[in-house]
Coordinates of C-alpha atoms in Angstrom, one line a residue:
M1 CA -9.0 33.1 110.0
K2 CA -7.8 36.7 109.5
K3 CA -5.6 36.4 112.5
L4 CA -4.1 33.1 111.4
L5 CA -3.4 34.6 107.9
Y6 CA -1.8 37.6 109.4
L7 CA 0.6 35.4 111.5
L8 CA 1.5 33.3 108.5
L9 CA 2.3 36.5 106.5
F10 CA 4.3 37.9 109.4
F11 CA 6.6 34.9 109.7
A12 CA 7.0 34.6 106.0
I13 CA 8.5 38.1 105.7
P14 CA 12.3 38.0 106.0
S15 CA 13.3 39.7 109.3
Q16 CA 15.8 42.5 109.2
A17 CA 19.4 41.4 109.7
Q18 CA 22.8 42.9 109.7
T19 CA 25.3 40.8 107.8
F20 CA 29.0 41.1 106.9
R21 CA 30.5 40.9 103.4
I22 CA 34.2 39.9 103.4
T23 CA 36.6 40.5 100.5
I24 CA 40.3 39.8 100.2
D25 CA 42.8 42.3 98.8
V26 CA 43.9 41.1 95.4
S27 CA 47.6 41.0 96.4
L28 CA 46.8 38.3 99.0
H29 CA 44.4 36.2 96.9
T30 CA 46.2 34.3 94.1
G31 CA 44.2 31.1 94.2
P32 CA 41.3 29.3 95.8
L33 CA 41.4 29.2 99.6
D34 CA 40.0 26.9 102.2
G35 CA 39.8 27.6 105.9
R36 CA 37.8 28.9 108.8
L37 CA 36.7 32.5 108.5
L38 CA 36.6 34.2 111.9
L39 CA 34.7 37.4 112.7
L40 CA 35.9 38.9 115.9
F41 CA 34.5 41.6 118.2
A42 CA 35.9 43.4 121.2
N43 CA 34.4 46.1 123.4
N44 CA 37.9 47.5 124.1
D45 CA 41.1 48.3 122.2
K46 CA 43.6 46.9 124.7
S47 CA 44.8 44.6 121.9
E48 CA 43.5 43.4 118.5
P49 CA 40.3 41.3 118.9
R50 CA 42.2 38.2 117.6
F51 CA 44.2 38.2 120.8
Q52 CA 41.3 38.5 123.2
I53 CA 39.5 35.1 122.8
G54 CA 39.8 32.7 125.6
D55 CA 38.0 30.7 128.3
N56 CA 38.5 33.4 130.9
L57 CA 35.8 35.8 132.1
Q58 CA 37.5 38.6 130.1
T59 CA 37.0 36.8 126.7
Q60 CA 35.7 38.8 123.8
Q61 CA 33.5 37.5 120.9
V62 CA 34.2 35.3 117.9
F63 CA 32.0 33.9 115.1
G64 CA 33.2 31.3 112.6
V65 CA 32.2 29.9 109.2
D66 CA 33.9 27.3 107.0
V67 CA 34.9 28.4 103.5
E68 CA 36.0 26.1 100.7
G69 CA 37.4 27.1 97.3
W70 CA 37.2 30.9 98.0
Q71 CA 38.0 32.2 94.5
P72 CA 39.9 35.4 93.8
G73 CA 37.6 38.3 93.0
T74 CA 34.7 37.0 95.0
S75 CA 33.4 37.8 98.5
C76 CA 32.2 35.7 101.5
S77 CA 29.2 36.5 103.7
V78 CA 28.9 36.0 107.4
D79 CA 25.2 36.0 108.2
V80 CA 23.1 36.0 111.3
Q81 CA 23.3 32.3 111.7
A82 CA 27.1 32.2 112.1
F83 CA 28.1 30.1 115.1
G84 CA 29.9 31.9 117.8
Y85 CA 31.3 32.1 121.4
P86 CA 30.3 33.3 123.9
V87 CA 27.2 34.6 122.1
E88 CA 26.1 31.6 120.1
R89 CA 24.6 33.4 117.0
L90 CA 25.4 36.6 115.3
K91 CA 21.7 37.6 115.4
D92 CA 21.9 37.6 119.2
M93 CA 24.9 39.9 119.5
P94 CA 24.0 42.9 121.7
A95 CA 23.9 46.2 119.8
G96 CA 26.7 48.6 120.5
D97 CA 30.0 49.9 119.5
Y98 CA 32.8 47.3 118.9
Y99 CA 36.3 46.9 117.6
V100 CA 35.9 44.5 114.7
Q101 CA 38.3 42.3 112.8
V102 CA 38.2 39.3 110.5
L103 CA 40.8 36.6 110.0
L104 CA 41.0 33.6 107.7
H105 CA 42.7 30.5 109.3
K106 CA 44.0 28.7 106.2
Y107 CA 43.6 25.0 105.6
E108 CA 45.7 22.8 103.4
T109 CA 44.6 19.5 101.6
F110 CA 46.0 16.2 102.8
H111 CA 45.7 12.9 101.0
L112 CA 46.0 10.4 103.8
K113 CA 47.5 7.0 103.6
T114 CA 44.1 5.7 104.5
G115 CA 42.6 7.0 101.3
Q116 CA 40.7 9.9 102.7
T117 CA 41.2 13.5 101.9
V118 CA 41.0 16.1 104.6
K119 CA 41.5 19.9 104.9
L120 CA 43.4 21.0 108.0
P121 CA 45.6 23.9 109.2
M122 CA 49.2 22.9 108.9
D123 CA 51.5 24.2 111.6
R124 CA 53.8 26.8 110.2
G125 CA 56.3 27.2 113.0
E126 CA 54.1 29.0 115.5
G127 CA 52.8 25.9 117.4
Q128 CA 49.4 25.7 115.9
H129 CA 47.8 29.0 117.0
W130 CA 45.3 30.5 114.6
N131 CA 45.8 34.1 115.7
I132 CA 49.6 34.2 115.0
A133 CA 50.0 31.4 112.3
P134 CA 52.2 32.7 109.4
G135 CA 50.3 32.9 106.2
N136 CA 47.0 33.5 107.8
I137 CA 45.4 36.7 106.5
Y138 CA 43.4 39.3 108.4
S139 CA 41.9 42.7 108.4
Q140 CA 42.7 45.9 110.2
T141 CA 40.7 46.5 113.3
V142 CA 37.9 49.0 112.8
K143 CA 35.4 50.5 115.2
L144 CA 31.8 50.0 114.2
H145 CA 28.3 50.2 115.5
I146 CA 26.8 46.8 115.5
D147 CA 23.0 46.3 115.5
P148 CA 22.0 42.7 114.4
M149 CA 18.5 44.0 113.8
A150 CA 19.6 46.6 111.3
N151 CA 18.9 45.8 107.6
N152 CA 22.4 46.5 106.2
E153 CA 25.6 44.8 105.1
I154 CA 28.9 45.8 106.5
A155 CA 31.9 45.4 104.3
L156 CA 35.3 44.3 105.6
T157 CA 38.5 43.8 103.6
I158 CA 41.3 41.4 104.5
S159 CA 44.5 43.2 103.7
K160 CA 47.2 41.9 106.0
I161 CA 49.2 38.7 106.2
I162 CA 51.0 37.2 109.2
P163 CA 54.7 37.0 108.4
P164 CA 57.0 34.0 108.7
I165 CA 58.6 33.3 112.1
A166 CA 62.4 33.5 112.2
L167 CA 64.1 30.3 113.3
P168 CA 66.2 30.4 116.4
A169 CA 70.0 30.4 116.0
D170 CA 72.3 27.7 117.5
T171 CA 74.4 28.8 120.5
K172 CA 77.2 27.2 122.4
Y173 CA 74.8 25.3 124.6
I174 CA 71.5 25.2 122.6
K175 CA 71.3 23.3 119.3
H176 CA 68.4 22.7 117.0
I177 CA 67.5 19.7 114.8
R178 CA 64.8 19.1 112.2
I179 CA 64.4 15.8 110.3
Q180 CA 61.8 14.6 107.8
S181 CA 60.0 11.6 109.2
K182 CA 59.6 8.7 106.9
L183 CA 56.7 7.3 109.0
L184 CA 54.8 10.5 109.2
T185 CA 55.4 11.5 105.6
E186 CA 53.9 8.2 104.5
F187 CA 50.8 8.7 106.7
W188 CA 50.1 12.3 105.7
G189 CA 50.9 12.0 102.0
R190 CA 53.3 15.0 102.1
P191 CA 56.6 15.8 103.8
M192 CA 56.3 15.9 107.5
Y193 CA 59.0 16.9 110.0
L194 CA 60.0 16.5 113.6
G195 CA 62.3 18.8 115.5
A196 CA 64.0 19.3 118.8
N197 CA 65.8 21.9 120.9
I198 CA 68.8 20.3 122.6
L199 CA 70.6 21.8 125.6
L200 CA 74.1 20.4 125.6
P201 CA 75.7 19.7 129.0
G202 CA 78.4 21.8 130.5
G203 CA 81.8 20.6 129.3
F204 CA 80.4 19.0 126.2
D205 CA 83.2 20.2 124.0
E206 CA 85.9 19.6 126.6
H207 CA 84.9 15.9 127.0
P208 CA 84.7 14.6 123.4
N209 CA 84.7 10.9 124.4
V210 CA 81.9 11.1 126.9
K211 CA 78.4 9.8 125.9
Y212 CA 75.4 11.1 127.7
P213 CA 72.0 10.1 129.0
M214 CA 69.0 11.9 127.5
A215 CA 66.4 13.8 129.5
I216 CA 63.3 14.3 127.4
F217 CA 61.0 17.1 128.4
H218 CA 57.5 16.7 126.9
G219 CA 55.1 19.6 126.6
H220 CA 53.6 22.1 124.4
F221 CA 55.4 23.4 121.3
P222 CA 58.7 24.9 122.3
A223 CA 59.9 27.6 119.8
D224 CA 63.3 27.4 121.5
F225 CA 64.8 25.9 124.6
E226 CA 63.2 28.1 127.3
G227 CA 64.2 28.8 130.9
F228 CA 68.0 28.9 130.1
R229 CA 69.8 32.2 130.1
T230 CA 73.6 32.7 130.0
T231 CA 73.4 36.4 131.0
V232 CA 72.3 38.2 134.2
P233 CA 68.7 39.5 134.2
D234 CA 68.0 42.7 132.3
A235 CA 68.2 45.5 134.9
N236 CA 66.1 47.7 132.6
L237 CA 63.3 45.2 132.1
K238 CA 59.9 46.8 132.9
P239 CA 58.2 44.6 135.4
D240 CA 55.0 43.0 134.2
T241 CA 52.0 41.6 136.2
S242 CA 51.1 38.0 136.2
A243 CA 47.3 37.7 136.2
R244 CA 47.5 34.0 137.1
F245 CA 49.8 34.4 140.1
H246 CA 49.0 38.0 141.1
I247 CA 52.6 38.9 141.1
T248 CA 54.2 42.1 139.7
G249 CA 57.6 41.5 138.1
Y250 CA 57.1 37.9 137.2
N251 CA 59.1 38.5 134.0
R252 CA 62.1 39.4 136.2
I253 CA 61.6 36.3 138.3
E254 CA 61.6 34.2 135.1
Q255 CA 64.9 35.7 133.9
Q256 CA 66.5 35.2 137.3
E257 CA 65.4 31.6 137.4
A258 CA 66.7 31.0 133.9
Y259 CA 70.1 32.5 134.8
D260 CA 70.3 30.5 138.0
F261 CA 69.6 27.3 136.0
Y262 CA 72.5 28.1 133.6
K263 CA 74.8 28.4 136.6
Q264 CA 73.6 25.1 138.0
W265 CA 73.8 23.4 134.6
T266 CA 77.4 24.4 134.1
G267 CA 78.4 24.2 137.7
P268 CA 80.0 21.4 139.6
K269 CA 78.1 18.2 140.5
F270 CA 75.1 18.8 138.2
P271 CA 74.4 15.6 136.2
R272 CA 75.7 15.9 132.6
V273 CA 72.9 14.9 130.3
L274 CA 71.4 15.9 126.9
A275 CA 68.2 17.9 127.8
V276 CA 65.8 17.7 124.9
E277 CA 62.5 19.5 124.1
I278 CA 60.6 17.9 121.1
Q279 CA 58.8 19.8 118.4
H280 CA 55.9 17.8 117.0
A281 CA 53.3 20.3 116.1
N282 CA 50.8 18.9 113.6
P283 CA 47.6 19.8 111.7
Y284 CA 45.5 19.3 114.8
Y285 CA 47.5 20.8 117.7
D286 CA 50.8 22.2 119.0
D287 CA 52.0 18.6 119.7
S288 CA 51.0 15.1 118.9
Y289 CA 50.8 13.6 122.4
A290 CA 53.8 11.5 121.3
V291 CA 51.8 8.3 120.7
N292 CA 50.5 6.5 117.6
S293 CA 47.1 7.6 116.6
A294 CA 44.5 6.8 114.0
N295 CA 44.1 10.5 113.1
L296 CA 47.6 11.9 113.6
G297 CA 49.6 8.9 112.5
P298 CA 52.6 7.1 114.1
Y299 CA 54.0 10.0 116.1
G300 CA 55.0 7.7 118.9
D301 CA 57.1 5.5 116.7
A302 CA 58.5 8.4 114.7
I303 CA 59.7 10.2 117.9
T304 CA 61.0 7.0 119.6
Y305 CA 62.7 5.3 116.6
E306 CA 63.5 8.2 114.2
L307 CA 64.0 11.4 116.1
I308 CA 65.6 10.3 119.4
P309 CA 68.2 8.0 117.8
E310 CA 69.2 10.8 115.4
I311 CA 69.7 13.2 118.3
E312 CA 71.8 10.6 120.1
K313 CA 73.8 10.0 117.0
R314 CA 74.6 13.7 116.4
F315 CA 75.2 14.7 120.0
R316 CA 76.9 11.6 121.6
G317 CA 74.0 10.1 123.4
I318 CA 74.4 6.7 125.1
G319 CA 71.6 5.4 122.8
K320 CA 70.1 2.9 125.2
G321 CA 66.7 2.8 126.8
W322 CA 68.1 2.6 130.4
A323 CA 69.8 6.0 129.7
R324 CA 66.6 7.9 128.7
F325 CA 63.9 9.3 130.9
V326 CA 60.9 11.5 130.3
Y327 CA 59.2 14.3 132.3
G328 CA 56.7 17.1 131.8
G329 CA 53.6 18.8 132.9
S330 CA 50.0 18.9 131.8
T331 CA 50.0 17.7 128.2
G332 CA 53.7 16.8 128.8
G333 CA 52.7 15.0 132.0
W334 CA 50.3 12.7 130.1
E335 CA 52.9 12.1 127.4
A336 CA 55.6 11.3 129.9
L337 CA 53.5 8.6 131.4
A338 CA 52.1 7.4 128.1
V339 CA 55.4 6.8 126.4
Q340 CA 56.8 5.1 129.4
V341 CA 53.8 2.7 129.5
L342 CA 53.7 2.1 125.7
Y343 CA 57.4 1.9 125.2
P344 CA 58.6 0.4 128.5
D345 CA 62.0 -0.7 127.2
E346 CA 62.8 2.6 125.6
Y347 CA 62.6 4.8 128.7
N348 CA 63.8 4.4 132.2
G349 CA 61.7 6.8 134.3
S350 CA 58.6 8.9 133.9
Y351 CA 57.9 12.0 136.0
A352 CA 54.4 13.2 135.1
A353 CA 53.2 16.4 136.6
C354 CA 49.6 17.5 136.5
P355 CA 48.9 15.0 133.7
D356 CA 46.0 15.3 131.3
P357 CA 43.3 12.7 132.1
V358 CA 45.1 9.4 132.9
D359 CA 41.7 7.7 133.6
F360 CA 38.7 8.4 131.5
H361 CA 36.3 7.8 134.3
H362 CA 37.4 11.3 135.1
Y363 CA 37.8 12.9 131.8
T364 CA 38.1 16.3 133.6
T365 CA 34.6 16.4 135.1
M366 CA 32.8 13.8 133.0
N367 CA 32.8 10.0 133.0
I368 CA 32.8 9.0 129.3
Y369 CA 31.9 5.4 130.3
E370 CA 28.8 6.0 132.4
D371 CA 27.6 9.6 131.7
K372 CA 25.3 10.1 128.8
N373 CA 26.1 13.8 128.3
A374 CA 29.4 15.6 128.5
Y375 CA 28.0 18.9 129.5
Y376 CA 25.2 18.1 132.0
P377 CA 24.7 15.3 134.7
E378 CA 21.5 13.4 134.4
S379 CA 18.6 14.8 136.4
D380 CA 14.8 14.7 136.3
F381 CA 14.4 18.4 136.6
K382 CA 17.8 20.2 136.8
K383 CA 20.3 21.1 134.1
T384 CA 23.4 21.9 136.0
P385 CA 26.5 22.6 133.8
R386 CA 29.6 20.6 134.5
P387 CA 32.5 22.9 135.5
G388 CA 35.6 23.0 133.3
E389 CA 38.0 25.5 134.9
R390 CA 38.4 26.8 138.5
D391 CA 40.8 28.6 140.7
Y392 CA 42.4 27.2 143.9
L393 CA 39.3 28.1 145.9
G394 CA 37.0 26.3 143.6
H395 CA 35.5 29.4 141.9
I396 CA 34.3 28.4 138.4
Q397 CA 35.9 30.3 135.5
A398 CA 34.3 28.3 132.6
T399 CA 32.0 25.3 132.0
L400 CA 32.8 22.3 129.8
K401 CA 30.1 23.5 127.4
E402 CA 31.6 27.0 127.1
I403 CA 35.0 25.6 126.5
N404 CA 33.7 23.3 123.8
Q405 CA 31.6 26.0 122.3
R406 CA 34.6 28.2 121.8
E407 CA 36.4 25.3 120.1
L408 CA 33.4 24.7 117.8
A409 CA 33.4 28.4 116.9
L410 CA 37.1 28.3 116.0
G411 CA 36.8 25.1 113.9
T412 CA 34.5 22.2 113.0
R413 CA 35.6 18.6 112.7
S414 CA 38.1 18.8 115.6
R415 CA 40.0 21.7 113.8
S416 CA 40.0 24.3 116.6
G417 CA 43.6 23.5 117.4
D418 CA 42.7 23.4 121.1
Q419 CA 42.4 21.0 124.0
F420 CA 39.3 18.9 123.7
D421 CA 39.7 18.7 120.0
I422 CA 43.2 17.4 120.2
W423 CA 42.2 14.8 122.8
E424 CA 39.6 13.7 120.3
A425 CA 42.0 13.6 117.4
V426 CA 44.5 11.6 119.4
F427 CA 42.2 9.2 121.2
S428 CA 39.4 8.6 118.6
P429 CA 39.2 6.3 115.6
M430 CA 39.0 7.9 112.2
D431 CA 35.5 8.6 111.0
K432 CA 34.5 7.7 107.4
D433 CA 35.1 11.3 106.3
G434 CA 38.7 11.2 107.4
Y435 CA 38.3 13.4 110.5
P436 CA 38.2 12.1 114.1
K437 CA 35.1 10.4 115.2
R438 CA 33.4 12.5 117.9
I439 CA 33.5 11.2 121.5
Y440 CA 30.4 13.4 122.0
D441 CA 28.3 15.7 119.9
K442 CA 30.2 19.0 120.1
Y443 CA 27.0 21.0 120.3
T444 CA 24.7 18.9 122.4
G445 CA 27.2 17.0 124.5
A446 CA 25.7 13.5 123.8
I447 CA 28.4 10.9 124.4
D448 CA 29.0 8.0 121.9
S449 CA 29.7 4.9 124.0
S450 CA 31.3 3.0 121.1
V451 CA 34.0 5.7 120.8
A452 CA 34.4 5.7 124.6
N453 CA 35.2 2.0 124.4
Y454 CA 37.8 2.6 121.8
W455 CA 39.4 5.3 124.0
R456 CA 39.5 2.9 127.0
D457 CA 41.2 0.1 125.1
N458 CA 43.8 2.3 123.4
F459 CA 44.5 5.4 125.5
D460 CA 43.1 5.1 129.1
L461 CA 46.4 4.8 130.8
T462 CA 45.0 3.5 134.1
H463 CA 43.1 0.7 132.2
I464 CA 46.1 -0.2 130.1
I465 CA 48.6 -0.4 133.0
K466 CA 46.2 -2.7 134.9
R467 CA 45.3 -4.8 131.9
D468 CA 48.9 -5.2 130.7
W469 CA 50.7 -5.4 134.1
P470 CA 51.4 -9.2 133.8
K471 CA 53.4 -8.4 130.6
I472 CA 55.0 -5.0 131.4
G473 CA 55.1 -4.9 135.2
N474 CA 58.7 -5.9 135.5
K475 CA 59.6 -3.3 133.0
L476 CA 57.7 -0.5 134.7
K477 CA 58.3 -1.1 138.4
G478 CA 59.9 2.0 140.0
K479 CA 59.6 4.1 136.9
I480 CA 56.2 5.8 137.4
H481 CA 56.0 9.1 139.3
I482 CA 52.9 11.3 139.3
Y483 CA 52.4 14.7 140.8
V484 CA 49.3 16.9 140.9
G485 CA 47.7 19.7 142.9
D486 CA 44.5 18.7 144.7
M487 CA 42.8 21.9 143.3
D488 CA 44.1 21.5 139.7
T489 CA 42.6 24.1 137.5
Y490 CA 41.1 21.5 135.1
Y491 CA 40.2 18.9 137.7
L492 CA 43.0 16.6 136.5
N493 CA 43.6 15.4 140.1
N494 CA 40.3 13.4 139.9
A495 CA 41.8 10.9 137.4
V496 CA 45.0 10.7 139.4
Y497 CA 43.0 9.5 142.4
T498 CA 41.7 6.5 140.6
A499 CA 45.1 5.8 139.0
E500 CA 46.7 5.9 142.5
D501 CA 44.2 3.3 143.8
M502 CA 45.0 1.0 140.9
L503 CA 48.8 1.4 141.2
K504 CA 48.7 0.6 144.9
N505 CA 46.9 -2.7 144.2
L506 CA 49.3 -4.0 141.6
S507 CA 51.2 -7.1 142.4
N508 CA 53.7 -9.6 140.9
P509 CA 55.5 -7.2 140.9
Q510 CA 54.5 -4.4 143.1
C511 CA 54.6 -1.1 141.3
N512 CA 56.9 0.8 143.7
C513 CA 55.4 4.0 142.1
Q514 CA 55.1 7.5 143.5
V515 CA 52.0 9.6 143.6
D516 CA 52.0 13.0 145.4
Y517 CA 49.6 15.8 145.8
G518 CA 50.0 19.6 146.4
D519 CA 47.6 21.1 149.0
R520 CA 45.4 23.7 147.3
A521 CA 47.8 23.7 144.4
E522 CA 46.5 24.7 140.9
H523 CA 47.7 23.6 137.5
C524 CA 50.6 22.7 137.1
W525 CA 52.0 21.5 140.5
N526 CA 55.1 19.3 140.0
G527 CA 55.9 17.8 143.3
D528 CA 57.9 20.5 145.0
H529 CA 56.5 21.1 148.5
T530 CA 59.2 23.7 149.3
Q531 CA 58.3 26.4 146.7
P532 CA 55.1 28.1 145.5
N533 CA 53.8 26.9 142.1
Y534 CA 54.9 30.1 140.3
I535 CA 58.5 29.1 141.2
S536 CA 58.5 25.3 141.0
R537 CA 56.9 25.4 137.5
L538 CA 60.2 27.1 136.3
R539 CA 62.4 24.3 137.7
Y540 CA 61.4 21.2 135.8
H541 CA 64.8 20.5 134.4
Q542 CA 66.8 21.0 137.6
M543 CA 64.3 19.1 139.6
F544 CA 63.8 16.0 137.6
I545 CA 67.3 15.6 136.1
K546 CA 68.7 15.5 139.6
K547 CA 66.0 13.2 140.8
W548 CA 66.5 10.7 137.9
A549 CA 70.3 10.8 138.4
G550 CA 69.7 9.9 142.1
E551 CA 67.5 6.9 141.2
I552 CA 69.2 5.5 138.1
A553 CA 71.7 3.2 139.9
G554 CA 68.8 1.1 141.1
R555 CA 67.3 0.7 137.6
A556 CA 70.4 0.6 135.3
P557 CA 71.6 -2.8 133.9
K558 CA 74.7 -4.4 135.2
G559 CA 77.8 -2.8 133.6
A560 CA 76.0 0.5 132.6
D561 CA 78.2 3.6 132.6
L562 CA 77.1 5.7 135.5
K563 CA 80.3 7.7 136.1
S564 CA 81.8 9.2 132.9
W565 CA 79.0 11.7 132.5
R566 CA 79.2 12.9 136.1
Y567 CA 82.3 15.0 135.8

């Protein structure tokens, strides 16, 4: 009895614990604040801790807690139960000396058309990145000794604010457009905007009567039109080292490629088109996936029927579906295929490189229709983590659980601003609280089959093409091109295999589609067998614009103007 009483008393006594008390400088705190409070640790001072969080093996540590209505003059505590990545709980952080920083990723309140109210981080021109988002507030980095078992409280003060980002200026060739979307404004209950960076063709001013086709490049948020440079490479540029490609001087290669593109773009025989990169960052991610979504609203319609016609109106576009095509890689690859399938009359060619999962039987390395858990295959005795990221030799860099754990530390309710959360925000129905309904429990990995069925019917592109082929086949034949490396970093080739099998079996009409694979090629191989990936990834525009121009005669309607823009 004495032993039992001793144990009860022992466990009733609060254990020692090191906690953090966060305050905000009065100059930065003028009203109640909502957001995700991130406590960051690094064992080095190569850069601020906020820049050292990732899925790679070199990642440092982050813990996060939600805050709502943080009033001026009050403080916020981060205790030992704070959820983190890679270490899951603050109480389990190894003792030692660390560089420590804290950052508040601010949320805004949205009153949605659906009637729900949600709190989300609005993009502020940075492309939805919490560590550089203008208006976010953070502390100086300090070096501290951390010992979770110590019984003390560490005080940190947020005293800095990330400044606004300057907008790029128009040049002779590159123009910028920003419009308020009526459709998106109605959905989000506040003004919402779409933008684009437009590369004008050589001779645009000298040929005022010519109207041009539109080449729409989909992908992550483009601050400006990248990969185009009108001056020779900087001879004094200090060469950097690309960790991904193991190349020294990759920044010089990029400048040379950009200058070479300018010479091609303005030189003889290059097809004269409007090259467009769309800006559609939103409260969940750096782009919307360019489709209509229960959680993001009608981005597909807004881009197709509001933004694109406005660009064509201002910059002399032909303004017909036969004279538009889409291309892109990764996120942009999925979007290029998706908008072609969902808007078959509005686009006349899709070139999708390394697309995000186009068949959810292979949602990276999980099957959302048959698997019960996203993180682990079923087994009587084993618990083998599913891989999430690899190199071209198959060496694992991160597991699915680790990637999702990082996202959960950065934001609950699909608010991390990162990959699996945006897939969920785009593909899922809206839950009763106004946030995306989880396809799987973010912590345990348990898959919700009802959500999986919704994904299949609305966004599984392989399923949709096969299901709707009798209605859309004549509009899609010859328009679909897919390229992927067979060692894609994120296993995206697996879904392409099943898509290819489906496309080959289509009939009445036959698809006449192209699917191609790069041997041992990582993310994001785009169909060029003549160049290494580190070069071909810089040549999307010159590759696909010329490819489309070579094919368009076979898909253009009778009487279409195929000559005036080829001066």
